[in-house]
Coordinates of C-alpha atoms (C1' of nucleotides) in Angstrom, one line a residue:
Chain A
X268 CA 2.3 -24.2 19.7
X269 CA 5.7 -22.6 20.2
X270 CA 4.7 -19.2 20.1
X271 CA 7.5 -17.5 18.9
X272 CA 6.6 -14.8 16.2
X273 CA 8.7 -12.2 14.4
X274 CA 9.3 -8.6 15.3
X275 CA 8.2 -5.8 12.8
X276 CA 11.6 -5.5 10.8
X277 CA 12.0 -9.0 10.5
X278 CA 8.5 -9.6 8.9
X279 CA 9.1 -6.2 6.7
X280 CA 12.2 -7.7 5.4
X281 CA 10.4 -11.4 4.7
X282 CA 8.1 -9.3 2.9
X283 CA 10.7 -6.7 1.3
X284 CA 9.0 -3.6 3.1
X285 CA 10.3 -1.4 5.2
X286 CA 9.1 -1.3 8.8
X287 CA 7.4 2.5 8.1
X288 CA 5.1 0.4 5.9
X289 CA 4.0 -2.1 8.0
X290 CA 3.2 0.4 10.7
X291 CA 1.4 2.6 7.9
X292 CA -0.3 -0.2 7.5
X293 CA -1.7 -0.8 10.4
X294 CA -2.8 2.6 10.7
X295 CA -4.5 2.3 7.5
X296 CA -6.7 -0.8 8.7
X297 CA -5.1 -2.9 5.8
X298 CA -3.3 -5.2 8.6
X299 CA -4.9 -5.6 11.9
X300 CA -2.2 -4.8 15.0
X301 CA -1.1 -8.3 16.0
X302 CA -0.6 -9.2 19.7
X303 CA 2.3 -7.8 21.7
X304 CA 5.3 -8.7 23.7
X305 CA 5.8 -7.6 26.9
X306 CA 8.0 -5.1 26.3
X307 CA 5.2 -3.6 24.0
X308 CA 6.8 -4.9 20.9
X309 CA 4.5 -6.2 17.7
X310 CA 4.8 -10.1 17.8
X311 CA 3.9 -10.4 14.4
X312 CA 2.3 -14.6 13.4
X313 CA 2.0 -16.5 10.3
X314 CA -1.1 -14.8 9.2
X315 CA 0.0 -11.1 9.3
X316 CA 2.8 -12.2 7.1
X317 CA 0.3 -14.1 4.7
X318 CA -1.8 -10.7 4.7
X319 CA 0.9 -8.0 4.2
X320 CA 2.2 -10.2 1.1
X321 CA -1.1 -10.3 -0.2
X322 CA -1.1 -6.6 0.1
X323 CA 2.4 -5.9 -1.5
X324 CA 0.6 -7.8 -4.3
X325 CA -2.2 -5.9 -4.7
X326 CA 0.1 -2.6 -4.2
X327 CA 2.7 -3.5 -7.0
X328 CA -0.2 -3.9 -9.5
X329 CA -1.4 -0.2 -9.0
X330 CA -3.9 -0.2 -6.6
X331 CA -4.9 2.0 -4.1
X332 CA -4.3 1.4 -0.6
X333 CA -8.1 2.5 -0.3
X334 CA -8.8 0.1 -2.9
X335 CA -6.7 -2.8 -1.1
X336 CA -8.7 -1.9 1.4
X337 CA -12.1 -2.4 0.0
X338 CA -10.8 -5.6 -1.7
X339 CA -9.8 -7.1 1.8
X340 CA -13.0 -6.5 3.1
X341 CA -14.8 -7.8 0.4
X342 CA -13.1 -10.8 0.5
X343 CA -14.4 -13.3 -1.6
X344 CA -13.4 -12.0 -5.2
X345 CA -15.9 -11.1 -7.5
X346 CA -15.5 -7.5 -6.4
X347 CA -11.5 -7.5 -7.2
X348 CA -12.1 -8.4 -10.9
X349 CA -13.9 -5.7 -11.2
X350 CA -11.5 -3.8 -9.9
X351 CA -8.5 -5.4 -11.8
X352 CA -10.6 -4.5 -14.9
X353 CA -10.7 -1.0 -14.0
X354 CA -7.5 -0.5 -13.5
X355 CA -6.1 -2.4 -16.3
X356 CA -8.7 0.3 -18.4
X357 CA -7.0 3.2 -16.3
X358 CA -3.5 2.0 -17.2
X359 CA -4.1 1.8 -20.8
X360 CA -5.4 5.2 -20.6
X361 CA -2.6 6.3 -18.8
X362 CA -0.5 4.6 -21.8
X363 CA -2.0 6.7 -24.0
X364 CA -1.5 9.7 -22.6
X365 CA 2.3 9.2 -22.0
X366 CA 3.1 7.7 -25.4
X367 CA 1.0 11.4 -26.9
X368 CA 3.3 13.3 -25.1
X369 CA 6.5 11.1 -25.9
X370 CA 5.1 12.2 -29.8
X371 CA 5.2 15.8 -28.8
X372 CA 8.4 15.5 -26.7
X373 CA 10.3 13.2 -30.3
X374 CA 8.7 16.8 -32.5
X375 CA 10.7 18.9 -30.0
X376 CA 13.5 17.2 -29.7
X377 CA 13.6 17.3 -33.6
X378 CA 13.2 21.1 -33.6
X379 CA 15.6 21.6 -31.1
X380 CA 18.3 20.9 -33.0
X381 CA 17.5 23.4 -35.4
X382 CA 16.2 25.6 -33.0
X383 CA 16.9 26.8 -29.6
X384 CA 13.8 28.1 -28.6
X385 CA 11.8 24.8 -29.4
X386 CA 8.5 25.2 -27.4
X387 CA 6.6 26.0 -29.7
X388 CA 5.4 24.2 -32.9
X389 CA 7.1 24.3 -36.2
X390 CA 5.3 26.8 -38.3
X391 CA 5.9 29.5 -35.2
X392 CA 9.3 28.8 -35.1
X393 CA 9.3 29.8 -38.4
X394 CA 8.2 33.1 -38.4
X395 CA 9.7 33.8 -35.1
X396 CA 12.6 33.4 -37.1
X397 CA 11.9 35.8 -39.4
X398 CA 11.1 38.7 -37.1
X399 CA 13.5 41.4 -36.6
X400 CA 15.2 40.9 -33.1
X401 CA 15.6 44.4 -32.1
X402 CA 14.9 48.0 -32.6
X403 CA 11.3 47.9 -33.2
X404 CA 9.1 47.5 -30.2
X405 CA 6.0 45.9 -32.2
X406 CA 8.0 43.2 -33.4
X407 CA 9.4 42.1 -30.0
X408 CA 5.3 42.4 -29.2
X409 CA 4.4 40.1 -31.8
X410 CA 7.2 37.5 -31.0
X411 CA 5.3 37.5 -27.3
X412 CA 2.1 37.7 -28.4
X413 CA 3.2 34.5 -31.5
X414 CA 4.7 32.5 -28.5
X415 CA 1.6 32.8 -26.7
X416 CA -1.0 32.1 -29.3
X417 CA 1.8 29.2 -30.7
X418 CA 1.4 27.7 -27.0
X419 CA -2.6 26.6 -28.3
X420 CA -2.7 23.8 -30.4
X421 CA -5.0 25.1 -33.1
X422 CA -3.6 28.6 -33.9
X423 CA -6.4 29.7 -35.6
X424 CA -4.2 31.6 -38.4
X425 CA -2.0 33.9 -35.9
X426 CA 1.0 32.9 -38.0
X427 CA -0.5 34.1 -41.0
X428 CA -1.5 37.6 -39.4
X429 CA 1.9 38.1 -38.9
X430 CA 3.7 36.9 -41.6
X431 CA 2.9 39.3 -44.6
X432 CA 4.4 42.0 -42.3
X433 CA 7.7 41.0 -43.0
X434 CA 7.9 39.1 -45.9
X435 CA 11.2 41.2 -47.9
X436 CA 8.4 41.9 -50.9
X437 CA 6.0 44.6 -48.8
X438 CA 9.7 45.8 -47.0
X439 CA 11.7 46.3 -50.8
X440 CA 8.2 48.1 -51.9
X441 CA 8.6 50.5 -48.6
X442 CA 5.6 50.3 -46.6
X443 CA 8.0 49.7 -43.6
X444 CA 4.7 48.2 -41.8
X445 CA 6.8 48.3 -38.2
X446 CA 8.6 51.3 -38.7
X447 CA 5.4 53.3 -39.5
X448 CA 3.7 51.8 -36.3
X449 CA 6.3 52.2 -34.3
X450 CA 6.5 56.4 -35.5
X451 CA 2.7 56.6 -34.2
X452 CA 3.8 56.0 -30.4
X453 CA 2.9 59.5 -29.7
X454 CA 0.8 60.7 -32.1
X455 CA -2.8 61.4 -31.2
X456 CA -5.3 58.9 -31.9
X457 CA -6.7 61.0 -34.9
X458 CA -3.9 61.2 -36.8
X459 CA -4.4 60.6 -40.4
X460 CA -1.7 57.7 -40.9
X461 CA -3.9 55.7 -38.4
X462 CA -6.3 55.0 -40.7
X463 CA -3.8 55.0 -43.8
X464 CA -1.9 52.3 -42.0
X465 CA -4.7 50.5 -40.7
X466 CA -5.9 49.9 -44.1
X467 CA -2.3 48.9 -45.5
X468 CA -2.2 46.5 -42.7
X469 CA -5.0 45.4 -44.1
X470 CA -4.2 45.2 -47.6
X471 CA -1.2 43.0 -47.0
X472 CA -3.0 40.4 -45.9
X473 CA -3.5 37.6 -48.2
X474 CA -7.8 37.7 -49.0
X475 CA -8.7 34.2 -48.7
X476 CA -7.2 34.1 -45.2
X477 CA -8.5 37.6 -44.1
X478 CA -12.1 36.2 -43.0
X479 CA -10.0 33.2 -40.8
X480 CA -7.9 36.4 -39.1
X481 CA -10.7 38.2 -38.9
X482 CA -12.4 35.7 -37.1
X483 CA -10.2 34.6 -34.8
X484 CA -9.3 38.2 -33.6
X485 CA -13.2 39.0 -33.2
X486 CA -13.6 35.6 -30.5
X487 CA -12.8 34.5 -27.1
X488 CA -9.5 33.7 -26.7
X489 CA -7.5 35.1 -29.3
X490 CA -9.2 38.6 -28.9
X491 CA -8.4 38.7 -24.7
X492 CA -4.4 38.3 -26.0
X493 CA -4.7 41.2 -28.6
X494 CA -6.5 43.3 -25.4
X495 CA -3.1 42.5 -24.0
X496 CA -1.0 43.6 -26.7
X497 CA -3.1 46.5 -26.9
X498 CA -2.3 47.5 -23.6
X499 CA 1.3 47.7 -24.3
X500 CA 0.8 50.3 -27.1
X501 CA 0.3 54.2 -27.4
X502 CA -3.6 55.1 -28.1
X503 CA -2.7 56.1 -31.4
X504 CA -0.9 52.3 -32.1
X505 CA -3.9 51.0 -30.0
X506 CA -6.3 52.5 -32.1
X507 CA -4.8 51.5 -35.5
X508 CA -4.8 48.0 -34.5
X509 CA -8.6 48.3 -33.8
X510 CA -9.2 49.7 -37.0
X511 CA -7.1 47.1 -38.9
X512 CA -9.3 44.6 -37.2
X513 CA -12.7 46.6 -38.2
X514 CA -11.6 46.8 -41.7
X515 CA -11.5 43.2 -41.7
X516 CA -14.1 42.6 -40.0
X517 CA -16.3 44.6 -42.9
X518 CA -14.1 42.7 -45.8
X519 CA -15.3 39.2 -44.1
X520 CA -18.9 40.9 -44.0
X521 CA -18.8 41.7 -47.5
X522 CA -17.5 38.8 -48.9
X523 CA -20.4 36.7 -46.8
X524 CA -22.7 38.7 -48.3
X525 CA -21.6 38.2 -51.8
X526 CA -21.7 34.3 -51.2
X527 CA -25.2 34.2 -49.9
Chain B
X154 CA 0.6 53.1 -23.2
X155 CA -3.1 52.5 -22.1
X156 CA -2.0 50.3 -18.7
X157 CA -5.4 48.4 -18.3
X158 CA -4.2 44.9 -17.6
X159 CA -6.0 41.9 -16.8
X160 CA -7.2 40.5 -13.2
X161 CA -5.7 36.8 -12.0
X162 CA -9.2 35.5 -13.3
X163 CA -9.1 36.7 -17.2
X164 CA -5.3 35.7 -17.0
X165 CA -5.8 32.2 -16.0
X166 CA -9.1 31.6 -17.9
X167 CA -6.9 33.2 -21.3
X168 CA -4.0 30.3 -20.5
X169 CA -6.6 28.0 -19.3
X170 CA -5.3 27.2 -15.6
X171 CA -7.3 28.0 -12.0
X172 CA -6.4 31.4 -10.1
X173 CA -5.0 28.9 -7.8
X174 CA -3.0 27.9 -10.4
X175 CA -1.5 31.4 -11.2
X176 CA -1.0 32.4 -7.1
X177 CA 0.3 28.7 -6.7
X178 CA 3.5 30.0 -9.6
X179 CA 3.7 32.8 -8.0
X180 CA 4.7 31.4 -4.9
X181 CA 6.8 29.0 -6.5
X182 CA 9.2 31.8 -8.7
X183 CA 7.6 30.8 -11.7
X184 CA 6.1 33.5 -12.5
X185 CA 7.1 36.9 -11.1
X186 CA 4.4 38.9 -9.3
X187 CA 3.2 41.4 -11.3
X188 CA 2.1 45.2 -10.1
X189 CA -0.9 45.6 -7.3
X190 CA -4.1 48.0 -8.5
X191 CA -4.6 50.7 -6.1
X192 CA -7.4 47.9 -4.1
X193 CA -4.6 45.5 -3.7
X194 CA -5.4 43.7 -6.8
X195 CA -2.7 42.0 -9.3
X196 CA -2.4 43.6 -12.5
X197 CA -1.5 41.3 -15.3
X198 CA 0.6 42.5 -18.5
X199 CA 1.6 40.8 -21.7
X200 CA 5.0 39.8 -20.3
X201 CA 2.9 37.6 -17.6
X202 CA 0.6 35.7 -20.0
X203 CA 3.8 35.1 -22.1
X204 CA 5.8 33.6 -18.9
X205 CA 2.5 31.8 -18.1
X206 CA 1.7 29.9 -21.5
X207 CA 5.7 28.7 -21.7
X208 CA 5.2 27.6 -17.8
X209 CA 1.9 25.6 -18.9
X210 CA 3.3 24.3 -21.9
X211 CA 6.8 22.8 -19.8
X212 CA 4.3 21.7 -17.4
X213 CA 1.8 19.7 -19.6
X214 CA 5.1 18.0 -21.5
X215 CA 5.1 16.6 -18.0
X216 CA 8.5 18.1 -16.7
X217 CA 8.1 19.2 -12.8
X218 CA 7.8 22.7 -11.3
X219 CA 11.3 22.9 -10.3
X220 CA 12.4 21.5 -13.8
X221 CA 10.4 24.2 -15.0
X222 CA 11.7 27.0 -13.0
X223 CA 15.5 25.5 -13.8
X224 CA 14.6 25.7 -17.9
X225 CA 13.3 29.4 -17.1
X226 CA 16.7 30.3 -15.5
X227 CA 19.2 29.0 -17.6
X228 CA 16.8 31.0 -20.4
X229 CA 19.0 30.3 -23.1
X230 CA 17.3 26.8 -24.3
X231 CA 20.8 24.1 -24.3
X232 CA 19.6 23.0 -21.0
X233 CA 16.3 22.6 -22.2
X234 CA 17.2 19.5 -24.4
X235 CA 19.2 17.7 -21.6
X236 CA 15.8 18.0 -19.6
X237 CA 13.8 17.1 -22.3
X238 CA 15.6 14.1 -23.5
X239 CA 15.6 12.5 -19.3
X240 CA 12.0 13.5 -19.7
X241 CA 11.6 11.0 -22.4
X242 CA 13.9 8.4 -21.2
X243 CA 11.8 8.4 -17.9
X244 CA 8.6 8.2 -19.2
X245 CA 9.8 5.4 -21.6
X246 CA 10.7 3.8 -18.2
X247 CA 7.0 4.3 -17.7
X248 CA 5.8 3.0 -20.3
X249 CA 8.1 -0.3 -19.6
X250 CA 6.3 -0.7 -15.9
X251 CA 3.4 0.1 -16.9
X252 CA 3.4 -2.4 -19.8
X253 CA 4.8 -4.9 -17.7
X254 CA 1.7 -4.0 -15.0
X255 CA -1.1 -4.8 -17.9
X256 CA 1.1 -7.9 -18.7
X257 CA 0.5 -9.4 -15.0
X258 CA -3.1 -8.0 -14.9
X259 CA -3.9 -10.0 -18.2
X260 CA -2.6 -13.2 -16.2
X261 CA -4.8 -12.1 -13.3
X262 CA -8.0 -11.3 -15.4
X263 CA -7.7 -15.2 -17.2
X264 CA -6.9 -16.9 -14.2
X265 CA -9.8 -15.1 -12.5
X266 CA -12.5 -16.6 -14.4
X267 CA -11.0 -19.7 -13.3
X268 CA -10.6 -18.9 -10.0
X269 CA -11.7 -16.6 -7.5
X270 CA -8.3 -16.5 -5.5
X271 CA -6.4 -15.0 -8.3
X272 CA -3.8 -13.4 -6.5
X273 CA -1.2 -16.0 -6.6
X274 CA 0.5 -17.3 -10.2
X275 CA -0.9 -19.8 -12.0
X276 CA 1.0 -23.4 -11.0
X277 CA 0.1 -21.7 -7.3
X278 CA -3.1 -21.5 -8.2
X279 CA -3.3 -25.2 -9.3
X280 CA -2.1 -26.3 -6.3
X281 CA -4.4 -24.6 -3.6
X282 CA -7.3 -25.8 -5.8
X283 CA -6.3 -29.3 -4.3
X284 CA -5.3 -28.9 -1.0
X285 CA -8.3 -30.2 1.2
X286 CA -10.5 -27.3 2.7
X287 CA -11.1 -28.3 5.9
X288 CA -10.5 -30.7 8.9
X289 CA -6.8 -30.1 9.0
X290 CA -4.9 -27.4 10.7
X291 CA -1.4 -28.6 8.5
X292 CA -3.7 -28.0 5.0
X293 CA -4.7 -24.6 6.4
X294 CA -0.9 -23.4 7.0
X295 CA 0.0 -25.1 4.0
X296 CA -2.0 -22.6 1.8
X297 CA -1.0 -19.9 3.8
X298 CA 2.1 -21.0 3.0
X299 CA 1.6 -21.6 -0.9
X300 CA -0.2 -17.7 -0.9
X301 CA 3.0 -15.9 0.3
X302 CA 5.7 -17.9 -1.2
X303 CA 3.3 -17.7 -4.7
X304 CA 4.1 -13.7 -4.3
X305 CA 7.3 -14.1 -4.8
X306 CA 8.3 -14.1 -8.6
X307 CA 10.2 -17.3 -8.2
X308 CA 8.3 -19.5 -6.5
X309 CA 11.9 -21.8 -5.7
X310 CA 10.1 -25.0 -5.6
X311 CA 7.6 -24.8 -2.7
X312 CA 4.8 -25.5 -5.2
X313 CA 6.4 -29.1 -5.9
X314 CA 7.3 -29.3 -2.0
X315 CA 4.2 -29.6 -0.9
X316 CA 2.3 -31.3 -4.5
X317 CA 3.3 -34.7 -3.6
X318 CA 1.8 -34.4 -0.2
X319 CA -1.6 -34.4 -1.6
X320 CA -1.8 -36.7 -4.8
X321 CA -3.9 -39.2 -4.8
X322 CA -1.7 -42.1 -5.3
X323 CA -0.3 -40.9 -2.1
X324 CA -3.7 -41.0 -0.2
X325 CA -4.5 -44.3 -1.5
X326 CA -1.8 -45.9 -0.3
X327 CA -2.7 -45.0 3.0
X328 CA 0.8 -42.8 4.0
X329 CA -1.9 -40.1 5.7
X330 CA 0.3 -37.5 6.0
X331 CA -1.2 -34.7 7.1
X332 CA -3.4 -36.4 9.2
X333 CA -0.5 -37.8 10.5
X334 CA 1.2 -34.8 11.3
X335 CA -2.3 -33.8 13.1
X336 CA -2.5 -36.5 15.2
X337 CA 1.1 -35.2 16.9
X338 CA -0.1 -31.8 18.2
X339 CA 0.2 -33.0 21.5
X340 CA 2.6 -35.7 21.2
X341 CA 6.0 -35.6 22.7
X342 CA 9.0 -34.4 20.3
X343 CA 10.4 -37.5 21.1
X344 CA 7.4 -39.6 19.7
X345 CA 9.5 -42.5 17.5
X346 CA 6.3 -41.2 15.1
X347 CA 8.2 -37.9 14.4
X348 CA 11.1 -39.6 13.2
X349 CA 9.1 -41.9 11.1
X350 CA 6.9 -39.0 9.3
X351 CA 9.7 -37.4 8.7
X352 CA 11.5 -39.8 7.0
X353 CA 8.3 -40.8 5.1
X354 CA 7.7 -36.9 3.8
X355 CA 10.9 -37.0 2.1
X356 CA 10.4 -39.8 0.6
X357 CA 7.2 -38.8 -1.0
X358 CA 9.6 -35.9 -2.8
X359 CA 10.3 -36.6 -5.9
X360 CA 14.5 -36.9 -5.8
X361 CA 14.8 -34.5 -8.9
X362 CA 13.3 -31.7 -6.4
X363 CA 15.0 -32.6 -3.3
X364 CA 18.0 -30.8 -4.1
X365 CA 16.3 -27.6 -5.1
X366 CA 13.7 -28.4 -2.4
X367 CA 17.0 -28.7 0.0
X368 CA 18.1 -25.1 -1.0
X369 CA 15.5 -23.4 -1.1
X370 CA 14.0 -24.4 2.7
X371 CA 17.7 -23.9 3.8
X372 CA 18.5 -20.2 3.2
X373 CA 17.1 -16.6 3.7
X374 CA 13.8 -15.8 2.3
X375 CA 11.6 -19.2 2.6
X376 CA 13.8 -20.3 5.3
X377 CA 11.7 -17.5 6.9
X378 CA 8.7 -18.4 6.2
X379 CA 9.0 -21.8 7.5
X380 CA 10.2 -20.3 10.8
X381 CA 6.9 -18.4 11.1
X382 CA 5.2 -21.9 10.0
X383 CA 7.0 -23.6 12.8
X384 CA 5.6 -21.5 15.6
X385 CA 2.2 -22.3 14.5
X386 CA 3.0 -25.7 15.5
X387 CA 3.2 -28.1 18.5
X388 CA 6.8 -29.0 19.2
X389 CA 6.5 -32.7 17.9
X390 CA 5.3 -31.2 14.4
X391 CA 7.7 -28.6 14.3
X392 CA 10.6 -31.4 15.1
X393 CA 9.1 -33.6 12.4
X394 CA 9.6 -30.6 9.8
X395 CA 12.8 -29.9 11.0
X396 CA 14.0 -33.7 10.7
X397 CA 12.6 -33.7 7.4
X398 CA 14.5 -31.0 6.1
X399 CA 17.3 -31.8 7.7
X400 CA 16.7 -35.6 5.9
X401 CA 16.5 -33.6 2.3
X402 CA 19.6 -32.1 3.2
X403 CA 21.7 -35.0 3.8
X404 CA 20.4 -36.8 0.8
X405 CA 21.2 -33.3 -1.6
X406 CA 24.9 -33.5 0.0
X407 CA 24.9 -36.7 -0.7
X408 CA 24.0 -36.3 -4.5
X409 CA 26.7 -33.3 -4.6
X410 CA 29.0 -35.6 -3.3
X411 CA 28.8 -38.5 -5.6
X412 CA 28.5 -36.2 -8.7
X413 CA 31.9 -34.7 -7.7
Chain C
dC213 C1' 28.7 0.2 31.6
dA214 C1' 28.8 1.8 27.1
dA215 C1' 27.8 0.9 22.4
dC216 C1' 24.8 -0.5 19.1
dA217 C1' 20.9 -2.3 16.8
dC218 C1' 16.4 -2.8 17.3
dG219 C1' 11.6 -1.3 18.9
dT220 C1' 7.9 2.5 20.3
dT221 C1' 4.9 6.9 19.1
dG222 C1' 4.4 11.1 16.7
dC223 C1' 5.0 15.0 13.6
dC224 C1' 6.8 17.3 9.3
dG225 C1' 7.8 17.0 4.3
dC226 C1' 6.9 15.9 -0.5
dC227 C1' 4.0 17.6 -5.3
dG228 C1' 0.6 20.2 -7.6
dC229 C1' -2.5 22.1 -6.7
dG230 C1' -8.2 21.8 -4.8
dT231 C1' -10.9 23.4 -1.4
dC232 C1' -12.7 25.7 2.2
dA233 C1' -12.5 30.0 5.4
dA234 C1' -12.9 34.8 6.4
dG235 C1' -12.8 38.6 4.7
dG236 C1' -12.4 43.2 1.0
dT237 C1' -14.0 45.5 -3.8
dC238 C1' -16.8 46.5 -7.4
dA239 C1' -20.7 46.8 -10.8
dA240 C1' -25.5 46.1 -11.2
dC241 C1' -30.0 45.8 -9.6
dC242 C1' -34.0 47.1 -6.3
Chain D
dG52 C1' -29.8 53.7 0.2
dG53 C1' -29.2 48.4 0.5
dT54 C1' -28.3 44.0 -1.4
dT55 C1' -27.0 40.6 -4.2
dG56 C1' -23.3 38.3 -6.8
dA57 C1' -19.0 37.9 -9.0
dC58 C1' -14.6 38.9 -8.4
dC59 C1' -10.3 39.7 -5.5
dT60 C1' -7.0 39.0 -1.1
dT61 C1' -4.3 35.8 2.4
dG62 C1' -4.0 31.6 4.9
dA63 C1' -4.5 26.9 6.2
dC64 C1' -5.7 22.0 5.5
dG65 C1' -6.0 17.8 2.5
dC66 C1' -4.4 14.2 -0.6
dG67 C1' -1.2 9.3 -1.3
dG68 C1' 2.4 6.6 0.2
dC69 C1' 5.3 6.6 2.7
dG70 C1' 10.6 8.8 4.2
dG71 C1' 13.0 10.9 7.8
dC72 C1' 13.7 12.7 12.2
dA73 C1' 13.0 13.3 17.2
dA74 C1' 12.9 11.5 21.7
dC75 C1' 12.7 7.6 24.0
dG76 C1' 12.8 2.4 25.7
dT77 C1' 14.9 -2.5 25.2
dG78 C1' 18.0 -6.2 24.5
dT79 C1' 22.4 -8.1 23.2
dT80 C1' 27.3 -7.8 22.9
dG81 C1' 32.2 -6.2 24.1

DNA sequence: CAACACGTTGCCGCCGCGTCAAGGTCAACC
DNA sequence: GGTTGACCTTGACGCGGCGGCAACGTGTTG
């Protein structure tokens, strides 16, 4: 035999690798160090070349190296179906999961061009729109705290909480609903238009979606963001939006009652 | 305002992330770190959980960290679609490969209840099935041969190069060759038997291939491969290979020349 | 003999965190 | 009092698949 091989960046460029992978390679344990030249370079043979290609193979399908690996060992085949069939069923997933969020990406795209701040879903973007943009600091709290709860997909009727307090009917018949809350930011906690509010909140509130609201502020998640919104507010504004909530908590009772 | 905030942990189970998450944005800029308790410990405000939900929400779409923290500079959304719509043209890109992955793998999964070696295309595969196992060294290098060129998506003809060598009519009529091309491993490169094989190997091409059979052993790529080939031979074989391309050679110039 | 293209080993960087490690803090139970 | 246990703090390493750089040797060419 004429024993003249190839060097490392002539097999890497039969193969169409660059020399860093071969050597990874080797380090790996996916293809065994071939002899070497005197002056200590790899004198790579036919069958490194036949390996490394079967390799790239294996590589531009998806695999692992570690799975390459365990294939190569194997060696005689009935383990790689297996493992082709895996993969093909982790591929498809991975299909699925980039098509869902090319669906959610085309929505925003949509809503972007009717609205700049388009992360969050229609029906938010909505009322977000709605809400006065300055001068009262409870509105610019429930634009964060609608962006927030928008972020979840379900969201459990935080849009409806907030709409009735600006719909132009319940402002032309004066309850001001902001204005009054935001006059309470010093009073003391016992005030008598806390509880007059409180229950105006309340009343504005549409019935058949006051059990769903009252629900969802009683639970889990949505009732850790209202702890934060309550810590933005004066005791006086904290304490009216607890007994907002505790009025509707007792309407939702009621009403069960009556059903049963 | 009442100033009890949340801890790292009630922030990131509220947006659904780790605390490793939370001090992982912090680091990055994405999220600004908040004021310290009097033991040192972060205190969380609405403005935080806001910041956090939009950075989750970016993130899950699938844009990167740095994208994200981009999007949160420019703050006024414009920029925001540009991103968005690259997002989508990239993972439509992914989509492509990844179909294009499943496509090969479906080859894969048929051929591989055909056969175990299911690495290489399908004519590939054909071929190897009849190559003889055993006794020859010449078979052997041929399917190491077949297996690499087979990775390549064109295959440029080395499937029909070496076909005719093992068909049956061939073998009947007693041409031998790779037995022939054994029994020169130690035979002088002069042997008037190298000439003769030679001559004989091209004629067992079918003429229609010789010209692409001509081409394809003369440049680049395969012409590689056939050098690492060649130094897995005696010097006799390897001058029989080399006459015998050099014989298809002469015969395509011919052809080119009498078509012109 | 200098330039230049190749080879050698080895270590850092990337991304988005997970996962220890080695402590400090706080409320609840004995 | 002490002792769990659940939380918090900073810091460092790990992963996958290499790319890139450093610091050096080697071999061919002008």
């Amino acid at each position: 035999m004429l024993h003249a091989g190839m060097r490392i960046g002539e097999l890497a460029a039969l193969v169409g690798v660059s020399t860093r992978t071969v050597r990874h390679y080797h380090r790996l344990g996916l293809l065994p160090e071939p002899e070497r030249l005197a002056n200590g370079y790899r004198d790579y043979r036919l069958r490194d070349g036949v390996v490394l290609a079967r390799v790239r193979r294996l590589a531009e399908l998806g695999l692992s190296l570690d799975e390459i690996r365990d294939v190569l060992a194997d060696d005689r085949g009935r383990d790689l179906r297996e493992v082709l069939a895996e993969l093909d069923a982790d591929l498809a997933r991975q299909q699925d999961a980039i098509a869902a969020r090319r669906r959610r990406l085309a929505v925003l795209l949509d809503e972007a061009d009717l609205h700049p701040d388009s992360t969050v879903p229609p029906e938010m973007a909505a009322v977000l729109r709605e809400l006065p943009a300055g001068g009262s600091k409870l509105a610019e709290l429930d634009r964060a705290l609608l962006t927030m709860v928008g972020s979840k997909a379900e969201s459990g009727g935080m849009a409806e909480l907030f709409g009735p307090l600006i719909e132009p009917e319940a402002v032309a018949r004066g309850h001001r609903l902001y204005a009054r809350l935001d006059e309470l930011a010093d009073a003391d906690p016992r005030d008598p238009r806390v509880a007059e509010l409180a229950a105006d909140l309340a009343d504005h509130l549409p019935e058949e979606m006051a059990v769903a609201v009252a629900a969802s502020l009683g639970d889990g998640e949505n009732g850790d963001w209202l702890r934060l919104v309550s810590a933005e507010l004066s005791r006086a504004q904290a304490e009216t939006f607890r007994r907002f909530v505790r009025v509707l908590r007792e309407r939702a009772a009621n009403r069960e009652g009556r059903e049963r």
